[in-house]
Coordinates of N, CA, C and O in Angstrom, one line a residue:
X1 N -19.9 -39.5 -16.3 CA -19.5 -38.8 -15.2 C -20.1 -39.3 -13.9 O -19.6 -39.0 -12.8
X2 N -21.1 -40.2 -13.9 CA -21.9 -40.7 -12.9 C -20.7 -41.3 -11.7 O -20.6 -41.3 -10.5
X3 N -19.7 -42.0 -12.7 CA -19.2 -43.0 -11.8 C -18.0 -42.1 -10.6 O -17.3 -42.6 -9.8
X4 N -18.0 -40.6 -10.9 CA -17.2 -40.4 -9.4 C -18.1 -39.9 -8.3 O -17.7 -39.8 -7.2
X5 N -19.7 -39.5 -8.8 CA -20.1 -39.1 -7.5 C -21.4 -40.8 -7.4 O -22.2 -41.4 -8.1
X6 N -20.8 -40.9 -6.1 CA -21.7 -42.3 -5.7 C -23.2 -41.7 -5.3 O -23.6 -40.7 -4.7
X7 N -23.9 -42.5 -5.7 CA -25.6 -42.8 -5.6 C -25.7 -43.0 -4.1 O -25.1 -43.9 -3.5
X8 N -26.6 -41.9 -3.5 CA -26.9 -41.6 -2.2 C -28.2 -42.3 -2.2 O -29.0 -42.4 -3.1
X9 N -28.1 -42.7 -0.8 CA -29.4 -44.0 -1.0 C -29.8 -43.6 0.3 O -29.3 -43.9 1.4
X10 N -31.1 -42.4 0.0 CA -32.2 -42.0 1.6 C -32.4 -43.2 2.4 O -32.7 -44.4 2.2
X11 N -32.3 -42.7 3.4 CA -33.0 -43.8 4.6 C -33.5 -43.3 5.2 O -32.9 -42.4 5.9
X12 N -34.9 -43.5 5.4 CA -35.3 -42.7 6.7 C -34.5 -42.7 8.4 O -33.8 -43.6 9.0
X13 N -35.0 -41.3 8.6 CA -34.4 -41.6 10.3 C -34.9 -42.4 10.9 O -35.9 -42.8 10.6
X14 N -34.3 -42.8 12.0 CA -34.8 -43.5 13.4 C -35.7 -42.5 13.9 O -35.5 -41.3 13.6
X15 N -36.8 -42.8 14.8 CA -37.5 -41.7 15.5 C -37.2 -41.0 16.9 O -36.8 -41.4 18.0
X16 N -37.4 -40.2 16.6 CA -36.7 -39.6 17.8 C -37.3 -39.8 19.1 O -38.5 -39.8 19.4
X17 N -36.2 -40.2 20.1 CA -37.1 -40.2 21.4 C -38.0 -39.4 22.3 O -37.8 -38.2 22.6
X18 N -39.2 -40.2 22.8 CA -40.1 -38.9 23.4 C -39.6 -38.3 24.0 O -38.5 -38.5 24.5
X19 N -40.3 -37.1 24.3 CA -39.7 -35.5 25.4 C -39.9 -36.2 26.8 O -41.1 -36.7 26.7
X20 N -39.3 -36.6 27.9 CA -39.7 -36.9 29.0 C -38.8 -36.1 29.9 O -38.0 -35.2 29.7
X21 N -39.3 -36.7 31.0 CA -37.8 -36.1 32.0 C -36.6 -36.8 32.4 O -36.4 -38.0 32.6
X22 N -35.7 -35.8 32.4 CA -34.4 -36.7 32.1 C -33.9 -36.1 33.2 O -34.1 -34.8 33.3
X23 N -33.1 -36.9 34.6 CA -32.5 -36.4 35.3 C -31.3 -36.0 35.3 O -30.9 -35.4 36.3
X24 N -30.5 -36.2 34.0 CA -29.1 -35.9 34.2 C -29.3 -34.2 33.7 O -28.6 -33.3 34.0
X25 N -30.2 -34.1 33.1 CA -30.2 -32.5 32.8 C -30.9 -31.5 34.2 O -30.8 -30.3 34.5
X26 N -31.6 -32.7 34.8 CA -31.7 -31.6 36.0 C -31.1 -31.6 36.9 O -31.2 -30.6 37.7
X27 N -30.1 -32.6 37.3 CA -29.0 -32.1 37.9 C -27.5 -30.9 38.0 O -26.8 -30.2 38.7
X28 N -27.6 -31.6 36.2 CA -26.5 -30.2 35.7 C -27.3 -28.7 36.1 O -26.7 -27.9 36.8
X29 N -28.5 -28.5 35.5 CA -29.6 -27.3 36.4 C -29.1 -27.3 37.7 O -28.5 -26.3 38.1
X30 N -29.3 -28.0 38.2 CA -29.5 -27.7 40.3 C -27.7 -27.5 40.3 O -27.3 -26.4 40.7
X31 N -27.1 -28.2 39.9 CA -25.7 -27.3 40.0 C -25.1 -26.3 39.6 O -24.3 -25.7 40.2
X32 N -25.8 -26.1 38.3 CA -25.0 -24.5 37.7 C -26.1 -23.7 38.9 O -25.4 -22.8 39.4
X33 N -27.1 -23.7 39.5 CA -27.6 -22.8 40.0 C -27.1 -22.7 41.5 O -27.2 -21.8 42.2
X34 N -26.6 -23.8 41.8 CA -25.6 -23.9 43.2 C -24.1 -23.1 42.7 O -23.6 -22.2 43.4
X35 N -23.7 -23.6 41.8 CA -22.3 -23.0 41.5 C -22.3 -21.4 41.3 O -21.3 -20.7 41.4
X36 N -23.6 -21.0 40.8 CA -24.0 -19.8 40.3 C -23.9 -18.9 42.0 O -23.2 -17.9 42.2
X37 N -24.6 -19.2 42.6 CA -25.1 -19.1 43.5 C -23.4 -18.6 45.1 O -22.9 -17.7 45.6
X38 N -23.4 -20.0 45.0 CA -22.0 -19.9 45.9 C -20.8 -19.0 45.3 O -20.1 -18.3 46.1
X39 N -20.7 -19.0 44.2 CA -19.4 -18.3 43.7 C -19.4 -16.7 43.7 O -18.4 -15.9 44.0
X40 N -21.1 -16.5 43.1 CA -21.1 -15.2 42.4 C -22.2 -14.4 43.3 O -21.8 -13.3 43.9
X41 N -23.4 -14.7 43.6 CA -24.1 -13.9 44.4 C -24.0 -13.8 45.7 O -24.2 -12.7 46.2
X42 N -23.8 -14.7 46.5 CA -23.5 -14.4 48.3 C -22.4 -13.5 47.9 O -22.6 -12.3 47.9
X43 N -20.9 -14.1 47.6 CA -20.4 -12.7 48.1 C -20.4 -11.4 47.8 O -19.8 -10.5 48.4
X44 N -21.4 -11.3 46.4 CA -21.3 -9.7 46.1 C -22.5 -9.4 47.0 O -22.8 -8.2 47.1
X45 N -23.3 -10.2 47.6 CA -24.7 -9.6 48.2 C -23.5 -9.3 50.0 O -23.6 -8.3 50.7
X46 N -22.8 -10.2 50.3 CA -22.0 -9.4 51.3 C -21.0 -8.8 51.3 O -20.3 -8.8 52.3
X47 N -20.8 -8.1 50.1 CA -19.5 -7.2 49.8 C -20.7 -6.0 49.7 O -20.1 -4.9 49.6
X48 N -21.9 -5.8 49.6 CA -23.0 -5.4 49.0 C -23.1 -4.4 51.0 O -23.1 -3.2 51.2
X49 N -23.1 -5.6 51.9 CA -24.0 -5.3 52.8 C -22.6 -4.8 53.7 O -22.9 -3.9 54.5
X50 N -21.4 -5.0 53.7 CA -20.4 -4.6 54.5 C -20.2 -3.3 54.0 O -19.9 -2.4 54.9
X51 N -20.4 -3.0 52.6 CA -20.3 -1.7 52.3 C -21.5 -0.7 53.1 O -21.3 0.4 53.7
X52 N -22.7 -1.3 52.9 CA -23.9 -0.6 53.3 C -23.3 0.2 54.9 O -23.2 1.4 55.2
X53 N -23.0 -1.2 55.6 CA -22.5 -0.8 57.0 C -21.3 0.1 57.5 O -21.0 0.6 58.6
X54 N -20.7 0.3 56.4 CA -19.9 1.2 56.4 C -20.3 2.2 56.1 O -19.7 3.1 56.7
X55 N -21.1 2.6 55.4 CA -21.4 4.1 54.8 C -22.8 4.3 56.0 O -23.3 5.4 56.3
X56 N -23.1 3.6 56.4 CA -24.3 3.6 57.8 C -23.4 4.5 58.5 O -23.5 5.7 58.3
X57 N -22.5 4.0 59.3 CA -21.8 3.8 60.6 C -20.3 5.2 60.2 O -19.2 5.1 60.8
X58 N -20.6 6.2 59.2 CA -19.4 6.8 58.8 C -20.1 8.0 60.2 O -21.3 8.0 60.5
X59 N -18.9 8.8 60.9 CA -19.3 9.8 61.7 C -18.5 10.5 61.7 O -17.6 10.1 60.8
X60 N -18.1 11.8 62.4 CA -17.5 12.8 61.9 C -15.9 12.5 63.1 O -15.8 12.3 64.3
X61 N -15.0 12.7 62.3 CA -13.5 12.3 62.5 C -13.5 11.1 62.3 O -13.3 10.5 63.3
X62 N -13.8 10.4 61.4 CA -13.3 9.0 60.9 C -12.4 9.4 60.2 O -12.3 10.6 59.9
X63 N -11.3 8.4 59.7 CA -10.5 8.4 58.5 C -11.0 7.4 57.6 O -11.5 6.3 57.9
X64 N -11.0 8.2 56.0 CA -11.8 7.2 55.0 C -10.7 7.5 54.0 O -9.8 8.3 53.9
X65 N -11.0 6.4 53.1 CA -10.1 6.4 51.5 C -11.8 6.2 50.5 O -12.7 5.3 50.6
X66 N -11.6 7.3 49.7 CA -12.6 7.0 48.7 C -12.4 6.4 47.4 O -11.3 5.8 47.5
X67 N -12.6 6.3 46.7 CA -12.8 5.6 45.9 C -11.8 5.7 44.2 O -11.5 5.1 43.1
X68 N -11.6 6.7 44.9 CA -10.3 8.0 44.0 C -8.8 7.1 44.6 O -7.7 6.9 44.0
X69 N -9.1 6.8 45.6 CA -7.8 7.1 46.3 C -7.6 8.3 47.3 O -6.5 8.3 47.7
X70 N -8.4 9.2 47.7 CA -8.4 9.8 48.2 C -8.3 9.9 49.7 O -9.5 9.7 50.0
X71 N -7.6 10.1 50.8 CA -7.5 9.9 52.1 C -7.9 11.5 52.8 O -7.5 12.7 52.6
X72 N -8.9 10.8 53.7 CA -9.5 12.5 54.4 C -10.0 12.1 55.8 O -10.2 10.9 56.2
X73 N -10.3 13.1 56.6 CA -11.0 12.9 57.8 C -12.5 13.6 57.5 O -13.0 14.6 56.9
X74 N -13.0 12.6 58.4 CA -14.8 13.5 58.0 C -15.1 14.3 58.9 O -15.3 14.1 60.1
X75 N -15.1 15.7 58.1 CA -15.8 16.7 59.2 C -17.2 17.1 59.2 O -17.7 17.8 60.1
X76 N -17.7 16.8 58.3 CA -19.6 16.9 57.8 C -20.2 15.6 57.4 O -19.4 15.0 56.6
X77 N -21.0 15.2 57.5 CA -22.1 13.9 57.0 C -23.7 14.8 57.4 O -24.1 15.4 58.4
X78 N -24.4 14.6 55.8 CA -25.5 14.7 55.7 C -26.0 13.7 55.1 O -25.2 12.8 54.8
X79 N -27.5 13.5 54.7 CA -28.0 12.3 53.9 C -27.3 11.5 52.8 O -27.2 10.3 52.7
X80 N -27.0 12.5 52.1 CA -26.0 12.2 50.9 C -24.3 12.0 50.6 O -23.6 11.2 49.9
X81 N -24.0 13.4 51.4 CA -22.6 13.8 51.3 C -22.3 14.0 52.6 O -22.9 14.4 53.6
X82 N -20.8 13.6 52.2 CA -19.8 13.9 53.6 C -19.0 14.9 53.1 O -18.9 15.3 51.9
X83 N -18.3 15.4 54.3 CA -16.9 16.3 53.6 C -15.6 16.1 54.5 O -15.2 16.4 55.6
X84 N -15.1 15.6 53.2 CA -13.7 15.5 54.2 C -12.8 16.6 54.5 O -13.1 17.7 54.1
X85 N -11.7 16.5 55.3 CA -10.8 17.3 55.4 C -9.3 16.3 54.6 O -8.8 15.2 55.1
X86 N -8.9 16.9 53.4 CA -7.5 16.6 53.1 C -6.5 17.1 53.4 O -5.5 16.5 52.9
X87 N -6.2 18.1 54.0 CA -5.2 18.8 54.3 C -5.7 20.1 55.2 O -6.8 20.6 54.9
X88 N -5.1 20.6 56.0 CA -5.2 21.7 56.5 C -5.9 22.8 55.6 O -5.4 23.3 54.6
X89 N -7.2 23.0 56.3 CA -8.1 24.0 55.3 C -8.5 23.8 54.3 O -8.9 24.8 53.6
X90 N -8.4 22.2 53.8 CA -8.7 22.1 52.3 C -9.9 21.0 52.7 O -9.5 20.1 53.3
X91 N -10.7 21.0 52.5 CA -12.4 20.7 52.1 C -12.8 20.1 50.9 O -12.9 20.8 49.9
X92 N -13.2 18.6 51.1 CA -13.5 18.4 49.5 C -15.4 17.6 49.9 O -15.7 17.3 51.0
X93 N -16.3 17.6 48.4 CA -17.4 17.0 48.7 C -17.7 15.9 48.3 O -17.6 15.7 47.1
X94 N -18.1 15.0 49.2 CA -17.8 13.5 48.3 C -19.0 13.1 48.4 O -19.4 13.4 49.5
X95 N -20.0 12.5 47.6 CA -20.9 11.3 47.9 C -20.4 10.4 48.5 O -19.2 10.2 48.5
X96 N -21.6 9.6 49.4 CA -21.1 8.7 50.8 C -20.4 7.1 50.0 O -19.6 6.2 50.4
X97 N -21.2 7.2 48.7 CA -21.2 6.2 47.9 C -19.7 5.9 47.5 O -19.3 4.7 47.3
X98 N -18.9 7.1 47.5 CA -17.8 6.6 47.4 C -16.6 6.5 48.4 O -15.4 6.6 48.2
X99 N -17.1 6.3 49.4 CA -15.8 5.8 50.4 C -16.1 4.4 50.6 O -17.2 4.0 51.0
X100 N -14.8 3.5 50.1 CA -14.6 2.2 50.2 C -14.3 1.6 51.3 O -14.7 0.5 51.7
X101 N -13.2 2.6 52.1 CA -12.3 1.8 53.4 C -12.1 2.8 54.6 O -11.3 3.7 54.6
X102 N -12.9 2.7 55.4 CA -12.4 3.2 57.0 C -10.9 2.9 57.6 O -10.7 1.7 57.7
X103 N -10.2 3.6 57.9 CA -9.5 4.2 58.1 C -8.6 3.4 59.7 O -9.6 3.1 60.3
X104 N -7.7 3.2 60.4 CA -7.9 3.6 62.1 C -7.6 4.5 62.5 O -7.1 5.1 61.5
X105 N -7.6 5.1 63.2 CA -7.6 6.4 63.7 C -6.0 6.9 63.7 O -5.1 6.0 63.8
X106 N -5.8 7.6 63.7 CA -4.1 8.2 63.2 C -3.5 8.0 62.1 O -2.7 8.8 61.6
X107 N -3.9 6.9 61.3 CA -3.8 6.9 60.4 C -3.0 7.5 59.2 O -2.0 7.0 58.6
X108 N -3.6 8.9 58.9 CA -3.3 10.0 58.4 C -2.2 11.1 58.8 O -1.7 11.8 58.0
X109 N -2.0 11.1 60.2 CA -0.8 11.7 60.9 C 0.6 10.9 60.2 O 1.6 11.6 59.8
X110 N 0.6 9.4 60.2 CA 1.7 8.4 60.0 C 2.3 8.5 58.9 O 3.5 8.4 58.7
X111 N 1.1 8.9 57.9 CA 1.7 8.9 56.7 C 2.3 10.3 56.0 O 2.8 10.3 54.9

């Protein structure tokens, strides 16, 4: 039976080369951390800070859309919550956290 499986003949390995520094791996580094960088964290850190400025800068009779979908005018802002007006006499309470988009003014008459 010998003769279908052939005689494996060990060879030692070559040795492996020393650990040094290799520049093509630190360039692929310095790019993924540039590509990382430009694509994904600036603009969520300025989609981050335009939001901030908007929930700064909310005052009472703005038009907002929250996060629902919801379209209101603001008749209250405290630390936390605002409260819109949806409709004639109807009052809702929102965290500031969720209005995404200011409004221009008339807005809500148009529609």
């Amino acid at each position: 039976m010998s003769f279908f499986i052939s005689e494996a003949m060990a060879q030692t390995a070559p040795g492996a080369a020393p650990a040094g520094f290799d520049p093509m791996s630190m360039i692929f580094l310095v790019g993924f951390v540039v590509i990382f960088y430009l694509m994904i964290w600036r603009p969520q850190a300025k989609r981050a800070k335009d939001h901030k400025n908007l929930i700064g800068g909310l005052g009472v009779g703005d038009e907002v859309v929250t996060g629902g979908g919801i379209l209101g005018k603001v008749k209250k802002v405290t630390d936390e919550f605002i409260v819109l007006e949806v409709s004639e006499g109807q009052e809702l309470k929102f965290q500031k956290g969720a209005v995404v988009a200011a409004l221009p003014k008339g807005t809500l008459k148009a529609i």
